[in-house]
Amino acid sequence: MPFHNAGGTAVRSGTVTFGTHVIGALGVDWATVESTVALPVPIGPGAHTDHTWTVCVDAWRVPLGMHVETRDVSVRWE
């Protein structure tokens, strides 16, 4: 996931929240599981960085025939 700091000061802390959806065989969205991780900081003014996370969902939340999709991402930085 790419992050770009377009501001004039460094980003020193923050979080990334992923909304992973449990999708049924017919496309019905059964549940959303949120995961929050630390933002890869510091990110200097005008700088960018890329980072990858593995999002895990307990097996019991995804019955046979269902799958998961991470559809929502939000970032909070300071």
Short mmCIF file of C-alpha atoms in Angstrom, two decimals:
data_model
loop_
_atom_site.label_atom_id
_atom_site.label_comp_id
_atom_site.label_asym_id
_atom_site.label_seq_id
_atom_site.Cartn_x
_atom_site.Cartn_y
_atom_site.Cartn_z
CA MET A 1 0.00 0.00 0.00
CA PRO A 2 1.56 3.35 -0.96
CA PHE A 3 1.65 6.32 1.42
CA HIS A 4 2.63 9.85 0.35
CA ASN A 5 3.15 12.74 2.75
CA ALA A 6 2.15 15.88 0.84
CA GLY A 7 2.41 18.04 3.97
CA GLY A 8 5.22 20.24 5.24
CA THR A 9 6.06 18.23 8.38
CA ALA A 10 6.93 14.60 9.03
CA VAL A 11 4.25 12.07 9.92
CA ARG A 12 5.43 10.64 13.25
CA SER A 13 2.63 8.27 14.25
CA GLY A 14 -0.66 6.85 13.11
CA THR A 15 -2.67 3.76 12.33
CA VAL A 16 -4.09 1.94 9.33
CA THR A 17 -7.43 0.15 9.74
CA PHE A 18 -8.50 -2.58 7.31
CA GLY A 19 -12.11 -3.72 6.91
CA THR A 20 -12.05 -7.34 5.76
CA HIS A 21 -15.42 -8.66 4.60
CA VAL A 22 -16.58 -12.27 4.85
CA ILE A 23 -18.44 -12.95 1.60
CA GLY A 24 -20.87 -15.85 1.08
CA ALA A 25 -21.05 -18.10 -1.98
CA LEU A 26 -23.86 -15.96 -3.44
CA GLY A 27 -22.01 -12.68 -2.86
CA VAL A 28 -23.76 -11.73 0.40
CA ASP A 29 -21.57 -9.74 2.81
CA TRP A 30 -21.99 -11.64 6.10
CA ALA A 31 -19.54 -9.82 8.37
CA THR A 32 -16.75 -7.26 8.52
CA VAL A 33 -13.66 -7.87 10.64
CA GLU A 34 -11.50 -4.81 11.42
CA SER A 35 -7.74 -4.99 11.90
CA THR A 36 -5.65 -2.01 13.03
CA VAL A 37 -1.87 -1.77 12.59
CA ALA A 38 0.73 0.94 13.09
CA LEU A 39 1.54 3.27 10.19
CA PRO A 40 5.11 2.80 8.83
CA VAL A 41 6.62 5.99 10.23
CA PRO A 42 8.38 8.36 10.05
CA ILE A 43 7.36 9.65 6.63
CA GLY A 44 9.18 12.90 5.90
CA PRO A 45 7.65 15.93 4.15
CA GLY A 46 7.19 15.17 0.45
CA ALA A 47 8.34 11.56 0.95
CA HIS A 48 6.53 8.34 0.14
CA THR A 49 6.76 4.76 1.33
CA ASP A 50 5.18 1.44 0.45
CA HIS A 51 4.25 -1.21 2.98
CA THR A 52 2.48 -4.58 2.94
CA TRP A 53 0.53 -6.26 5.73
CA THR A 54 -1.02 -9.69 6.05
CA VAL A 55 -4.63 -9.52 7.22
CA CYS A 56 -5.78 -12.63 9.10
CA VAL A 57 -9.30 -13.80 9.88
CA ASP A 58 -10.05 -16.73 12.22
CA ALA A 59 -10.98 -19.85 10.25
CA TRP A 60 -14.26 -20.28 12.15
CA ARG A 61 -15.43 -16.90 10.76
CA VAL A 62 -15.14 -18.14 7.17
CA PRO A 63 -17.25 -21.29 6.69
CA LEU A 64 -16.78 -23.58 3.70
CA GLY A 65 -17.84 -21.87 0.46
CA MET A 66 -17.16 -18.34 1.75
CA HIS A 67 -14.15 -16.11 1.13
CA VAL A 68 -12.65 -12.87 2.46
CA GLU A 69 -12.02 -9.54 0.73
CA THR A 70 -10.32 -6.50 2.25
CA ARG A 71 -12.47 -3.69 0.86
CA ASP A 72 -12.10 -0.80 3.29
CA VAL A 73 -8.92 0.99 4.38
CA SER A 74 -8.69 4.11 6.53
CA VAL A 75 -5.62 5.95 7.83
CA ARG A 76 -5.19 8.18 10.87
CA TRP A 77 -1.90 10.03 11.17
CA GLU A 78 -0.35 12.67 13.39
#
